[in-house]
Amino acid sequence: LYCLAMNIYFEAKSEPVAGQYAVADVVLNRVNDARYPNSICEVILQGPTRESWKTKQNPDLPKEERKYNPIRHKCQFSWYCDGKPDTIKDEKCYKDILLIAEVMYYYETEDFTEGSLWYHSPKVKPKWSMVYTKTVKIDNHIFYKDVD
């Protein structure tokens, strides 16, 4: 729930509720897709990592004690590796989003995105968007699924 709520908060906190649900839909659609990890947190935190210089300089350190950091701007969800602190500043908004995350996690809901696995802001035009089928635009996100 924490991972899902954090993702909704940082990806869509200023969006209407439908946009927040849609961002959650994409995460849950990925969890159910064999190409992605099978847990919410793993989907959200997915991306290449690099070993911390602090642990890298100690070759005798066991693997489980080594620290790995996401590579900046290479994550599936931009907020996770944008270099900014992941601090909740609007507690009321976060509490509302936590309720959305609970509903999405515990109950079967309608998928506003029609099975989408990807989205982006209308302010950008990523190359990958040409490969997939656009399903819906909800406020500040355009959603995509595999080509039928």
mmCIF file with all atom_site columns, C-alpha atoms in Angstrom:
data_model
loop_
_atom_site.group_PDB
_atom_site.id
_atom_site.type_symbol
_atom_site.label_atom_id
_atom_site.label_alt_id
_atom_site.label_comp_id
_atom_site.label_asym_id
_atom_site.label_entity_id
_atom_site.label_seq_id
_atom_site.pdbx_PDB_ins_code
_atom_site.Cartn_x
_atom_site.Cartn_y
_atom_site.Cartn_z
_atom_site.occupancy
_atom_site.B_iso_or_equiv
_atom_site.pdbx_formal_charge
_atom_site.auth_seq_id
_atom_site.auth_comp_id
_atom_site.auth_asym_id
_atom_site.auth_atom_id
_atom_site.pdbx_PDB_model_num
ATOM 1   C CA . LEU A 1 1   ? 0.000   0.000   0.000   1.00 0.00 ? 1   LEU A CA 1
ATOM 2   C CA . TYR A 1 2   ? 2.817   2.384   0.893   1.00 0.00 ? 2   TYR A CA 1
ATOM 3   C CA . CYS A 1 3   ? 4.546   1.911   -2.484  1.00 0.00 ? 3   CYS A CA 1
ATOM 4   C CA . LEU A 1 4   ? 1.296   2.322   -4.424  1.00 0.00 ? 4   LEU A CA 1
ATOM 5   C CA . ALA A 1 5   ? 0.309   5.421   -2.438  1.00 0.00 ? 5   ALA A CA 1
ATOM 6   C CA . MET A 1 6   ? 3.753   6.972   -2.892  1.00 0.00 ? 6   MET A CA 1
ATOM 7   C CA . ASN A 1 7   ? 3.592   6.389   -6.636  1.00 0.00 ? 7   ASN A CA 1
ATOM 8   C CA . ILE A 1 8   ? 0.118   7.895   -6.938  1.00 0.00 ? 8   ILE A CA 1
ATOM 9   C CA . TYR A 1 9   ? 1.196   10.851  -4.801  1.00 0.00 ? 9   TYR A CA 1
ATOM 10  C CA . PHE A 1 10  ? 4.324   11.697  -6.765  1.00 0.00 ? 10  PHE A CA 1
ATOM 11  C CA . GLU A 1 11  ? 2.918   10.875  -10.203 1.00 0.00 ? 11  GLU A CA 1
ATOM 12  C CA . ALA A 1 12  ? -0.600  12.303  -9.892  1.00 0.00 ? 12  ALA A CA 1
ATOM 13  C CA . LYS A 1 13  ? -1.225  14.234  -6.654  1.00 0.00 ? 13  LYS A CA 1
ATOM 14  C CA . SER A 1 14  ? -2.498  17.290  -8.556  1.00 0.00 ? 14  SER A CA 1
ATOM 15  C CA . GLU A 1 15  ? -4.734  15.227  -10.838 1.00 0.00 ? 15  GLU A CA 1
ATOM 16  C CA . PRO A 1 16  ? -8.434  14.541  -10.381 1.00 0.00 ? 16  PRO A CA 1
ATOM 17  C CA . VAL A 1 17  ? -9.321  11.274  -8.662  1.00 0.00 ? 17  VAL A CA 1
ATOM 18  C CA . ALA A 1 18  ? -9.791  9.525   -12.026 1.00 0.00 ? 18  ALA A CA 1
ATOM 19  C CA . GLY A 1 19  ? -6.189  10.330  -12.935 1.00 0.00 ? 19  GLY A CA 1
ATOM 20  C CA . GLN A 1 20  ? -4.967  8.991   -9.613  1.00 0.00 ? 20  GLN A CA 1
ATOM 21  C CA . TYR A 1 21  ? -6.887  5.747   -10.117 1.00 0.00 ? 21  TYR A CA 1
ATOM 22  C CA . ALA A 1 22  ? -5.489  5.485   -13.650 1.00 0.00 ? 22  ALA A CA 1
ATOM 23  C CA . VAL A 1 23  ? -1.891  5.763   -12.423 1.00 0.00 ? 23  VAL A CA 1
ATOM 24  C CA . ALA A 1 24  ? -2.636  2.981   -9.934  1.00 0.00 ? 24  ALA A CA 1
ATOM 25  C CA . ASP A 1 25  ? -4.214  0.924   -12.732 1.00 0.00 ? 25  ASP A CA 1
ATOM 26  C CA . VAL A 1 26  ? -0.956  1.019   -14.695 1.00 0.00 ? 26  VAL A CA 1
ATOM 27  C CA . VAL A 1 27  ? 1.011   -0.266  -11.705 1.00 0.00 ? 27  VAL A CA 1
ATOM 28  C CA . LEU A 1 28  ? -1.464  -3.090  -11.093 1.00 0.00 ? 28  LEU A CA 1
ATOM 29  C CA . ASN A 1 29  ? -1.597  -3.936  -14.806 1.00 0.00 ? 29  ASN A CA 1
ATOM 30  C CA . ARG A 1 30  ? 2.189   -4.273  -14.751 1.00 0.00 ? 30  ARG A CA 1
ATOM 31  C CA . VAL A 1 31  ? 2.067   -6.526  -11.683 1.00 0.00 ? 31  VAL A CA 1
ATOM 32  C CA . ASN A 1 32  ? -0.221  -8.832  -13.689 1.00 0.00 ? 32  ASN A CA 1
ATOM 33  C CA . ASP A 1 33  ? 1.972   -8.736  -16.823 1.00 0.00 ? 33  ASP A CA 1
ATOM 34  C CA . ALA A 1 34  ? 4.759   -11.341 -17.109 1.00 0.00 ? 34  ALA A CA 1
ATOM 35  C CA . ARG A 1 35  ? 7.184   -8.728  -18.488 1.00 0.00 ? 35  ARG A CA 1
ATOM 36  C CA . TYR A 1 36  ? 7.253   -6.882  -15.169 1.00 0.00 ? 36  TYR A CA 1
ATOM 37  C CA . PRO A 1 37  ? 7.958   -7.861  -11.556 1.00 0.00 ? 37  PRO A CA 1
ATOM 38  C CA . ASN A 1 38  ? 5.044   -9.444  -9.706  1.00 0.00 ? 38  ASN A CA 1
ATOM 39  C CA . SER A 1 39  ? 4.792   -7.086  -6.739  1.00 0.00 ? 39  SER A CA 1
ATOM 40  C CA . ILE A 1 40  ? 3.687   -3.473  -6.504  1.00 0.00 ? 40  ILE A CA 1
ATOM 41  C CA . CYS A 1 41  ? 6.897   -2.231  -4.879  1.00 0.00 ? 41  CYS A CA 1
ATOM 42  C CA . GLU A 1 42  ? 9.123   -4.089  -7.350  1.00 0.00 ? 42  GLU A CA 1
ATOM 43  C CA . VAL A 1 43  ? 7.199   -2.611  -10.297 1.00 0.00 ? 43  VAL A CA 1
ATOM 44  C CA . ILE A 1 44  ? 7.470   0.916   -8.927  1.00 0.00 ? 44  ILE A CA 1
ATOM 45  C CA . LEU A 1 45  ? 11.140  0.648   -7.962  1.00 0.00 ? 45  LEU A CA 1
ATOM 46  C CA . GLN A 1 46  ? 12.135  -1.113  -11.182 1.00 0.00 ? 46  GLN A CA 1
ATOM 47  C CA . GLY A 1 47  ? 15.075  0.294   -13.054 1.00 0.00 ? 47  GLY A CA 1
ATOM 48  C CA . PRO A 1 48  ? 18.817  -0.003  -13.421 1.00 0.00 ? 48  PRO A CA 1
ATOM 49  C CA . THR A 1 49  ? 20.970  0.529   -10.346 1.00 0.00 ? 49  THR A CA 1
ATOM 50  C CA . ARG A 1 50  ? 24.571  1.297   -9.632  1.00 0.00 ? 50  ARG A CA 1
ATOM 51  C CA . GLU A 1 51  ? 26.520  0.361   -6.539  1.00 0.00 ? 51  GLU A CA 1
ATOM 52  C CA . SER A 1 52  ? 27.126  3.189   -4.093  1.00 0.00 ? 52  SER A CA 1
ATOM 53  C CA . TRP A 1 53  ? 30.664  4.519   -4.113  1.00 0.00 ? 53  TRP A CA 1
ATOM 54  C CA . LYS A 1 54  ? 30.654  4.053   -0.324  1.00 0.00 ? 54  LYS A CA 1
ATOM 55  C CA . THR A 1 55  ? 30.277  0.284   -0.540  1.00 0.00 ? 55  THR A CA 1
ATOM 56  C CA . LYS A 1 56  ? 32.137  -0.109  -3.830  1.00 0.00 ? 56  LYS A CA 1
ATOM 57  C CA . GLN A 1 57  ? 35.373  1.015   -2.210  1.00 0.00 ? 57  GLN A CA 1
ATOM 58  C CA . ASN A 1 58  ? 35.177  -1.901  0.236   1.00 0.00 ? 58  ASN A CA 1
ATOM 59  C CA . PRO A 1 59  ? 35.672  -5.145  -1.756  1.00 0.00 ? 59  PRO A CA 1
ATOM 60  C CA . ASP A 1 60  ? 35.401  -7.319  1.379   1.00 0.00 ? 60  ASP A CA 1
ATOM 61  C CA . LEU A 1 61  ? 31.863  -6.172  2.157   1.00 0.00 ? 61  LEU A CA 1
ATOM 62  C CA . PRO A 1 62  ? 29.328  -9.028  1.761   1.00 0.00 ? 62  PRO A CA 1
ATOM 63  C CA . LYS A 1 63  ? 26.826  -8.677  -1.078  1.00 0.00 ? 63  LYS A CA 1
ATOM 64  C CA . GLU A 1 64  ? 23.833  -8.271  1.275   1.00 0.00 ? 64  GLU A CA 1
ATOM 65  C CA . GLU A 1 65  ? 25.500  -5.253  2.897   1.00 0.00 ? 65  GLU A CA 1
ATOM 66  C CA . ARG A 1 66  ? 26.260  -3.456  -0.361  1.00 0.00 ? 66  ARG A CA 1
ATOM 67  C CA . LYS A 1 67  ? 24.062  -0.487  -1.237  1.00 0.00 ? 67  LYS A CA 1
ATOM 68  C CA . TYR A 1 68  ? 22.684  0.093   -4.729  1.00 0.00 ? 68  TYR A CA 1
ATOM 69  C CA . ASN A 1 69  ? 21.080  3.299   -5.941  1.00 0.00 ? 69  ASN A CA 1
ATOM 70  C CA . PRO A 1 70  ? 18.800  3.847   -8.925  1.00 0.00 ? 70  PRO A CA 1
ATOM 71  C CA . ILE A 1 71  ? 20.446  5.488   -11.922 1.00 0.00 ? 71  ILE A CA 1
ATOM 72  C CA . ARG A 1 72  ? 19.098  9.012   -12.233 1.00 0.00 ? 72  ARG A CA 1
ATOM 73  C CA . HIS A 1 73  ? 16.290  9.469   -14.790 1.00 0.00 ? 73  HIS A CA 1
ATOM 74  C CA . LYS A 1 74  ? 16.318  5.775   -15.786 1.00 0.00 ? 74  LYS A CA 1
ATOM 75  C CA . CYS A 1 75  ? 13.480  4.461   -13.606 1.00 0.00 ? 75  CYS A CA 1
ATOM 76  C CA . GLN A 1 76  ? 10.053  3.304   -14.725 1.00 0.00 ? 76  GLN A CA 1
ATOM 77  C CA . PHE A 1 77  ? 8.461   6.105   -12.689 1.00 0.00 ? 77  PHE A CA 1
ATOM 78  C CA . SER A 1 78  ? 10.343  9.381   -12.821 1.00 0.00 ? 78  SER A CA 1
ATOM 79  C CA . TRP A 1 79  ? 9.819   10.504  -9.226  1.00 0.00 ? 79  TRP A CA 1
ATOM 80  C CA . TYR A 1 80  ? 11.750  7.551   -7.880  1.00 0.00 ? 80  TYR A CA 1
ATOM 81  C CA . CYS A 1 81  ? 15.067  8.513   -9.454  1.00 0.00 ? 81  CYS A CA 1
ATOM 82  C CA . ASP A 1 82  ? 14.805  12.220  -10.195 1.00 0.00 ? 82  ASP A CA 1
ATOM 83  C CA . GLY A 1 83  ? 17.272  13.141  -7.455  1.00 0.00 ? 83  GLY A CA 1
ATOM 84  C CA . LYS A 1 84  ? 14.678  15.041  -5.426  1.00 0.00 ? 84  LYS A CA 1
ATOM 85  C CA . PRO A 1 85  ? 13.709  14.059  -1.885  1.00 0.00 ? 85  PRO A CA 1
ATOM 86  C CA . ASP A 1 86  ? 10.662  11.795  -1.740  1.00 0.00 ? 86  ASP A CA 1
ATOM 87  C CA . THR A 1 87  ? 8.992   13.749  1.045   1.00 0.00 ? 87  THR A CA 1
ATOM 88  C CA . ILE A 1 88  ? 5.238   13.952  1.525   1.00 0.00 ? 88  ILE A CA 1
ATOM 89  C CA . LYS A 1 89  ? 4.470   17.660  1.850   1.00 0.00 ? 89  LYS A CA 1
ATOM 90  C CA . ASP A 1 90  ? 0.670   17.580  1.634   1.00 0.00 ? 90  ASP A CA 1
ATOM 91  C CA . GLU A 1 91  ? -0.518  15.230  4.381   1.00 0.00 ? 91  GLU A CA 1
ATOM 92  C CA . LYS A 1 92  ? -4.240  15.645  3.594   1.00 0.00 ? 92  LYS A CA 1
ATOM 93  C CA . CYS A 1 93  ? -3.659  14.831  -0.070  1.00 0.00 ? 93  CYS A CA 1
ATOM 94  C CA . TYR A 1 94  ? -1.560  11.810  0.908   1.00 0.00 ? 94  TYR A CA 1
ATOM 95  C CA . LYS A 1 95  ? -4.280  10.511  3.242   1.00 0.00 ? 95  LYS A CA 1
ATOM 96  C CA . ASP A 1 96  ? -6.819  10.766  0.409   1.00 0.00 ? 96  ASP A CA 1
ATOM 97  C CA . ILE A 1 97  ? -4.416  8.977   -1.923  1.00 0.00 ? 97  ILE A CA 1
ATOM 98  C CA . LEU A 1 98  ? -3.813  6.270   0.671   1.00 0.00 ? 98  LEU A CA 1
ATOM 99  C CA . LEU A 1 99  ? -7.565  5.567   0.590   1.00 0.00 ? 99  LEU A CA 1
ATOM 100 C CA . ILE A 1 100 ? -7.390  5.243   -3.207  1.00 0.00 ? 100 ILE A CA 1
ATOM 101 C CA . ALA A 1 101 ? -4.454  2.851   -2.853  1.00 0.00 ? 101 ALA A CA 1
ATOM 102 C CA . GLU A 1 102 ? -6.435  0.758   -0.345  1.00 0.00 ? 102 GLU A CA 1
ATOM 103 C CA . VAL A 1 103 ? -9.447  0.578   -2.665  1.00 0.00 ? 103 VAL A CA 1
ATOM 104 C CA . MET A 1 104 ? -7.232  -0.411  -5.599  1.00 0.00 ? 104 MET A CA 1
ATOM 105 C CA . TYR A 1 105 ? -5.388  -3.016  -3.532  1.00 0.00 ? 105 TYR A CA 1
ATOM 106 C CA . TYR A 1 106 ? -8.303  -4.661  -1.749  1.00 0.00 ? 106 TYR A CA 1
ATOM 107 C CA . TYR A 1 107 ? -11.187 -4.353  -4.214  1.00 0.00 ? 107 TYR A CA 1
ATOM 108 C CA . GLU A 1 108 ? -11.800 -5.081  -7.850  1.00 0.00 ? 108 GLU A CA 1
ATOM 109 C CA . THR A 1 109 ? -12.266 -1.780  -9.654  1.00 0.00 ? 109 THR A CA 1
ATOM 110 C CA . GLU A 1 110 ? -12.887 -0.702  -13.212 1.00 0.00 ? 110 GLU A CA 1
ATOM 111 C CA . ASP A 1 111 ? -9.678  -0.144  -15.173 1.00 0.00 ? 111 ASP A CA 1
ATOM 112 C CA . PHE A 1 112 ? -10.024 3.382   -16.567 1.00 0.00 ? 112 PHE A CA 1
ATOM 113 C CA . THR A 1 113 ? -6.951  2.791   -18.743 1.00 0.00 ? 113 THR A CA 1
ATOM 114 C CA . GLU A 1 114 ? -8.272  -0.271  -20.604 1.00 0.00 ? 114 GLU A CA 1
ATOM 115 C CA . GLY A 1 115 ? -5.245  -2.364  -19.649 1.00 0.00 ? 115 GLY A CA 1
ATOM 116 C CA . SER A 1 116 ? -2.577  0.284   -20.147 1.00 0.00 ? 116 SER A CA 1
ATOM 117 C CA . LEU A 1 117 ? 0.982   -0.426  -19.100 1.00 0.00 ? 117 LEU A CA 1
ATOM 118 C CA . TRP A 1 118 ? 2.486   2.970   -19.919 1.00 0.00 ? 118 TRP A CA 1
ATOM 119 C CA . TYR A 1 119 ? 1.719   6.674   -19.695 1.00 0.00 ? 119 TYR A CA 1
ATOM 120 C CA . HIS A 1 120 ? 3.381   10.018  -20.105 1.00 0.00 ? 120 HIS A CA 1
ATOM 121 C CA . SER A 1 121 ? 2.684   13.702  -19.746 1.00 0.00 ? 121 SER A CA 1
ATOM 122 C CA . PRO A 1 122 ? 1.223   15.475  -22.788 1.00 0.00 ? 122 PRO A CA 1
ATOM 123 C CA . LYS A 1 123 ? 4.200   17.853  -22.492 1.00 0.00 ? 123 LYS A CA 1
ATOM 124 C CA . VAL A 1 124 ? 6.540   15.183  -23.870 1.00 0.00 ? 124 VAL A CA 1
ATOM 125 C CA . LYS A 1 125 ? 6.452   12.773  -26.830 1.00 0.00 ? 125 LYS A CA 1
ATOM 126 C CA . PRO A 1 126 ? 8.580   9.721   -25.969 1.00 0.00 ? 126 PRO A CA 1
ATOM 127 C CA . LYS A 1 127 ? 9.692   7.524   -28.868 1.00 0.00 ? 127 LYS A CA 1
ATOM 128 C CA . TRP A 1 128 ? 8.050   4.490   -27.310 1.00 0.00 ? 128 TRP A CA 1
ATOM 129 C CA . SER A 1 129 ? 4.602   6.119   -27.582 1.00 0.00 ? 129 SER A CA 1
ATOM 130 C CA . MET A 1 130 ? 4.620   5.476   -31.346 1.00 0.00 ? 130 MET A CA 1
ATOM 131 C CA . VAL A 1 131 ? 4.826   1.718   -30.733 1.00 0.00 ? 131 VAL A CA 1
ATOM 132 C CA . TYR A 1 132 ? 1.757   1.330   -28.511 1.00 0.00 ? 132 TYR A CA 1
ATOM 133 C CA . THR A 1 133 ? -1.975  1.975   -28.784 1.00 0.00 ? 133 THR A CA 1
ATOM 134 C CA . LYS A 1 134 ? -3.247  5.114   -27.085 1.00 0.00 ? 134 LYS A CA 1
ATOM 135 C CA . THR A 1 135 ? -6.195  4.244   -24.858 1.00 0.00 ? 135 THR A CA 1
ATOM 136 C CA . VAL A 1 136 ? -7.197  7.409   -23.025 1.00 0.00 ? 136 VAL A CA 1
ATOM 137 C CA . LYS A 1 137 ? -6.049  10.837  -21.912 1.00 0.00 ? 137 LYS A CA 1
ATOM 138 C CA . ILE A 1 138 ? -6.903  11.707  -18.333 1.00 0.00 ? 138 ILE A CA 1
ATOM 139 C CA . ASP A 1 139 ? -5.914  15.219  -17.307 1.00 0.00 ? 139 ASP A CA 1
ATOM 140 C CA . ASN A 1 140 ? -2.090  15.313  -17.379 1.00 0.00 ? 140 ASN A CA 1
ATOM 141 C CA . HIS A 1 141 ? -1.394  11.787  -18.620 1.00 0.00 ? 141 HIS A CA 1
ATOM 142 C CA . ILE A 1 142 ? -1.836  9.900   -21.879 1.00 0.00 ? 142 ILE A CA 1
ATOM 143 C CA . PHE A 1 143 ? -2.169  6.124   -21.428 1.00 0.00 ? 143 PHE A CA 1
ATOM 144 C CA . TYR A 1 144 ? -1.054  3.304   -23.739 1.00 0.00 ? 144 TYR A CA 1
ATOM 145 C CA . LYS A 1 145 ? -1.389  -0.464  -24.065 1.00 0.00 ? 145 LYS A CA 1
ATOM 146 C CA . ASP A 1 146 ? 0.089   -3.068  -26.389 1.00 0.00 ? 146 ASP A CA 1
ATOM 147 C CA . VAL A 1 147 ? -1.046  -2.976  -29.989 1.00 0.00 ? 147 VAL A CA 1
ATOM 148 C CA . ASP A 1 148 ? -4.018  -5.311  -30.404 1.00 0.00 ? 148 ASP A CA 1
#
